[in-house]
Coordinates of C-alpha atoms in Angstrom, one line a residue:
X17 CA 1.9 23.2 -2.1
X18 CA 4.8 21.6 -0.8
X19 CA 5.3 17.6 -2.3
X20 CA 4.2 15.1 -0.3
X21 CA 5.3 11.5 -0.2
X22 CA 3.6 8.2 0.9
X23 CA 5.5 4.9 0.9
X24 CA 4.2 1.3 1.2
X25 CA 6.8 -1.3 1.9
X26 CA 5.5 -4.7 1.1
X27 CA 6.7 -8.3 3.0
X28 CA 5.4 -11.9 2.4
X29 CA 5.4 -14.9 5.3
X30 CA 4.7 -18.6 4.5
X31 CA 5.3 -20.3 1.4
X32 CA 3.1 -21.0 -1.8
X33 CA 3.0 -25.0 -1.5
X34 CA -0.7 -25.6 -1.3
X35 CA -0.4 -29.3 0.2
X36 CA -0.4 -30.7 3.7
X37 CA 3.3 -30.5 3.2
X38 CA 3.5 -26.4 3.1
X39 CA 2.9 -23.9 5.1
X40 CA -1.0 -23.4 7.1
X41 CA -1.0 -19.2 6.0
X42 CA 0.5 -17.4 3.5
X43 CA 0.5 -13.4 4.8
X44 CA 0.9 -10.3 2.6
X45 CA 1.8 -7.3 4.9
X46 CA 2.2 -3.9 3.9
X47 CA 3.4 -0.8 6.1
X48 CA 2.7 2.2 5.2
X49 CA 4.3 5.6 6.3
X50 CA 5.6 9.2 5.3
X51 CA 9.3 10.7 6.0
X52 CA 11.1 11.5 8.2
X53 CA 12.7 7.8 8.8
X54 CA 13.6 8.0 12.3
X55 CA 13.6 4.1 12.8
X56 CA 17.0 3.6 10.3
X57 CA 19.2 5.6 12.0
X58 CA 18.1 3.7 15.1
X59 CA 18.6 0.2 13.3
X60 CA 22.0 1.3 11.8
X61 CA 23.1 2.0 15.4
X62 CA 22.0 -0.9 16.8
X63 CA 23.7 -3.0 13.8
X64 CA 27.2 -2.0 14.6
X65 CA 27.0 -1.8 18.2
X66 CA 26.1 -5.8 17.8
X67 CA 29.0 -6.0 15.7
X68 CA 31.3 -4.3 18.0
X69 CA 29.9 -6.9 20.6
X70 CA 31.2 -9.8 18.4
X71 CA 28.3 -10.3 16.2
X72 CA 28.5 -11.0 12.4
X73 CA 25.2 -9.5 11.4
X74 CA 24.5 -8.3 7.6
X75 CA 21.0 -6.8 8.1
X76 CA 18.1 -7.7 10.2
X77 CA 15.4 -10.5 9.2
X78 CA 13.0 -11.7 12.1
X79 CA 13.3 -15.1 11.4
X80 CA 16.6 -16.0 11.3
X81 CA 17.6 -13.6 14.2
X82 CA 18.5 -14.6 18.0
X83 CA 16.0 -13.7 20.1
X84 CA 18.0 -11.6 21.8
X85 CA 18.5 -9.0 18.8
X86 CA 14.7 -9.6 18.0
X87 CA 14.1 -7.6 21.5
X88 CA 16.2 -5.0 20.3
X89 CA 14.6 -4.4 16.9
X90 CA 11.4 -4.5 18.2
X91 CA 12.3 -2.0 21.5
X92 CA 13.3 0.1 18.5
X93 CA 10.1 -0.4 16.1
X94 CA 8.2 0.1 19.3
X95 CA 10.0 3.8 20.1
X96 CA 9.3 4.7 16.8
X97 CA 5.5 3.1 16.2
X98 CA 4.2 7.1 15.4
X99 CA 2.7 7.1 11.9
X100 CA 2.8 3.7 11.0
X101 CA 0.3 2.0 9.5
X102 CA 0.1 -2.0 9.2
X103 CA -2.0 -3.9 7.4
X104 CA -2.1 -7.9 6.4
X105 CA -4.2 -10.2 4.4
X106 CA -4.1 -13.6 5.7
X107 CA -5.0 -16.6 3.3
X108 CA -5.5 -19.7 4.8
X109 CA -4.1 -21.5 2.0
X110 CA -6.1 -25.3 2.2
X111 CA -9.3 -23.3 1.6
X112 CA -7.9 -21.9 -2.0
X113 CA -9.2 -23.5 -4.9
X114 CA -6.9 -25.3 -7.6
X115 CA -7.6 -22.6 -10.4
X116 CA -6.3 -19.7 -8.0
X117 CA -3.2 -21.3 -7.0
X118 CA -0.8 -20.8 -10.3
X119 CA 2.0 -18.5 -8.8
X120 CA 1.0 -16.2 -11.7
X121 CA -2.3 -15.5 -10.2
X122 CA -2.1 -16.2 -6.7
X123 CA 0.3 -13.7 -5.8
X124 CA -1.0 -10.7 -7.5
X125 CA -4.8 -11.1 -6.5
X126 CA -3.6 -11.0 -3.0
X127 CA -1.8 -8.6 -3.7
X128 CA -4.3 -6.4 -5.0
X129 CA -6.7 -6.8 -2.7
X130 CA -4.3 -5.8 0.4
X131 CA -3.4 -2.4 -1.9
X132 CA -6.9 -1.9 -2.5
X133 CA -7.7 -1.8 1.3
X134 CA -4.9 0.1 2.5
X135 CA -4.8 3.0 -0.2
X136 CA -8.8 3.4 0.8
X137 CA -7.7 4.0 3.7
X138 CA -6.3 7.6 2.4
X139 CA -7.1 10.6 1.0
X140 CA -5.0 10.4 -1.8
X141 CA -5.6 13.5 -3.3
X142 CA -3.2 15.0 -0.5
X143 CA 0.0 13.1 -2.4
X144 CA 2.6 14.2 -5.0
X145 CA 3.6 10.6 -5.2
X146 CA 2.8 6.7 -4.1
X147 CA 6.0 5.0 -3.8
X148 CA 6.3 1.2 -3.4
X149 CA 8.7 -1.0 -1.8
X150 CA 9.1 -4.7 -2.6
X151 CA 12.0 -7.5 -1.4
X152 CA 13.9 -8.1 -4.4
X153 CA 11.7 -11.1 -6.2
X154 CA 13.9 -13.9 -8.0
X155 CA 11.8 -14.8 -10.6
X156 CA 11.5 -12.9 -12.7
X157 CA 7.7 -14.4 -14.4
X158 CA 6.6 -13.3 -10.8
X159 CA 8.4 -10.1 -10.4
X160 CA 6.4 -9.1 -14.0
X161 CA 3.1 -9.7 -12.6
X162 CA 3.8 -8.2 -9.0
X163 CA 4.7 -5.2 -11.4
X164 CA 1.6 -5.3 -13.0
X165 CA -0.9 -5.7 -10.7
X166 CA 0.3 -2.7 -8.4
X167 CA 0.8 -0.5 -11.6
X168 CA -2.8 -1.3 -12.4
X169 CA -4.1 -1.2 -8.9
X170 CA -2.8 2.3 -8.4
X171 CA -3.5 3.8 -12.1
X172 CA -7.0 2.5 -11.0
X173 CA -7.4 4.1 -7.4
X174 CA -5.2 7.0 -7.9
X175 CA -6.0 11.0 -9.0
X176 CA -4.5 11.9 -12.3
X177 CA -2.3 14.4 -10.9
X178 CA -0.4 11.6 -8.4
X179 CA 2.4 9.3 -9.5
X180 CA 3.5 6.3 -8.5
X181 CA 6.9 4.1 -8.6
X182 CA 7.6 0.5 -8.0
X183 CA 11.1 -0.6 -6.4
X184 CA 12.2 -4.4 -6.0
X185 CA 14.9 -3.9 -3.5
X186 CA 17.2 -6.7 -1.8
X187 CA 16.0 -6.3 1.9
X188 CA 19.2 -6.3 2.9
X189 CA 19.8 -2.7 1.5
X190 CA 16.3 -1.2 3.0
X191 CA 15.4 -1.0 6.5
X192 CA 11.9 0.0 6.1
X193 CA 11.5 -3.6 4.5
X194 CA 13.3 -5.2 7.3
X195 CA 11.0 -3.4 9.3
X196 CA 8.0 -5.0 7.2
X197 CA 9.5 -8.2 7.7
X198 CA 9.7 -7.5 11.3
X199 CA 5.8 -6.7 11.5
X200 CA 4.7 -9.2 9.2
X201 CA 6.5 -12.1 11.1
X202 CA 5.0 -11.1 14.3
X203 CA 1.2 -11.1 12.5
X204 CA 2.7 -14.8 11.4
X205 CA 3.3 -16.1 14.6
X206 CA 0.1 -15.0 16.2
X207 CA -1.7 -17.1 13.3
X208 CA 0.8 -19.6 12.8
X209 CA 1.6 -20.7 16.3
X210 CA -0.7 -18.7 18.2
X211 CA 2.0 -16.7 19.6
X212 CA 1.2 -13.0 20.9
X213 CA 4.6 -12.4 22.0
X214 CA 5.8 -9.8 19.3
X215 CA 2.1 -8.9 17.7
X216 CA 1.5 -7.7 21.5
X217 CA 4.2 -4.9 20.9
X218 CA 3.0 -3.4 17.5
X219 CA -0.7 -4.2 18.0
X220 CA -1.2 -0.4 18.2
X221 CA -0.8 0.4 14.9
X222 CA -1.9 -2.9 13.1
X223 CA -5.1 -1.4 11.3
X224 CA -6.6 -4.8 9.4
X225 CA -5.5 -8.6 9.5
X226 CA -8.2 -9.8 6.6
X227 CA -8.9 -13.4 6.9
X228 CA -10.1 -13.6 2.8
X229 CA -11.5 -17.0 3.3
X230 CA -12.7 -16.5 6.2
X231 CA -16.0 -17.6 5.2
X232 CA -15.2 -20.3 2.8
X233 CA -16.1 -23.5 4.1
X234 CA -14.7 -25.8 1.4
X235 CA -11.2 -27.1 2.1
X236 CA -9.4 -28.5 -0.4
X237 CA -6.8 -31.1 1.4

């Protein structure tokens, strides 16, 4: 049986500031996909003919771009939207209770749950191998438990006879995690600022946006 790959590449929006002063939402995202990679080649195109235009543009990262070059990454996500799969859990962050909010835990229960969800959404007998992307994480306390909590949510879910490997990449070297970040930031916006604009173009293949508190009532500040 020829090997067969799937690959989840993993994006965050909002900060982890659980006061009036931080963010409303935190979002986890995830897109999930096989090869081939038709969108890089696209993105590597598009990046140097901005650069021949008069641009000085390192990699792509939806919010810091113009808007201008946020068209163009999307018309390009949009050409290429067969076989994608996105998923996001949303946390409305002033309904989280003090004892979840420890960076420590926070992070990887989110985490967990949004893995959880998407690799259900598979028969995941079918794979030689899970592969995981993450943005390169700085510190390294939560790198360790990021690690952990998709080693033991995939050990958990997957059949002995599949692997698994966990990459923390710079974002800047990966355009499939640009990609996520592209995605994600668009989910953002449409909870953040109630903004459709760019959730409008890749609403076709968003699968879940999981409000995990949705039903909490308590808020916390």
């Amino acid at each position: 049986m020829a090997k067969r790959f799937l690959y989840i590449f993993l994006d965050e929006a909002g900060n982890l500031d659980f006061s009036s002063n931080g963010t409303r939402y935190f979002l986890l995202s995830s897109v999930t996909k096989e090869r081939p990679f038709y969108t890089c080649n696209d993105l590597i195109e598009l990046k140097y003919n901005l650069v021949e235009a008069g641009m000085n543009i390192e990699y792509f990262h939806a919010s810091e771009d113009t808007q201008a070059v946020r068209n163009k990454v999307f018309d390009i996500i949009c050409q290429n939207l067969g076989g994608i799969r996105v998923d996001s859990l949303v946390v409305e962050k002033r309904k989280t209770g003090p004892a979840l909010r420890t960076e420590e835990r926070f992070y990887p229960e989110m985490l967990g749950y949004l893995l959880r969800y998407v690799l259900n959404g598979f028969n995941l007998s079918k794979y030689t191998e899970i592969i995981v992307f993450t943005d390169r994480l700085p510190v390294q306390r939560k790198r360790k438990a990021v690690e952990k909590t998709i080693k033991l949510t995939l050990a958990a879910m997957l059949p002995s006879q599949v692997r698994y490997r966990i990459f923390h990449h710079d974002s800047k070297s990966n355009y499939d995690l640009q990609i996520a970040d592209y995605c994600n930031w668009a989910i953002y916006r449409k909870w953040d600022k109630c903004d459709t604009r760019s959730y409008d173009l890749i609403r076709a293949v968003v699968k879940s946006e999981f409000e995990i508190f949705q039903t909490g009532g308590r808020i916390y500040y």
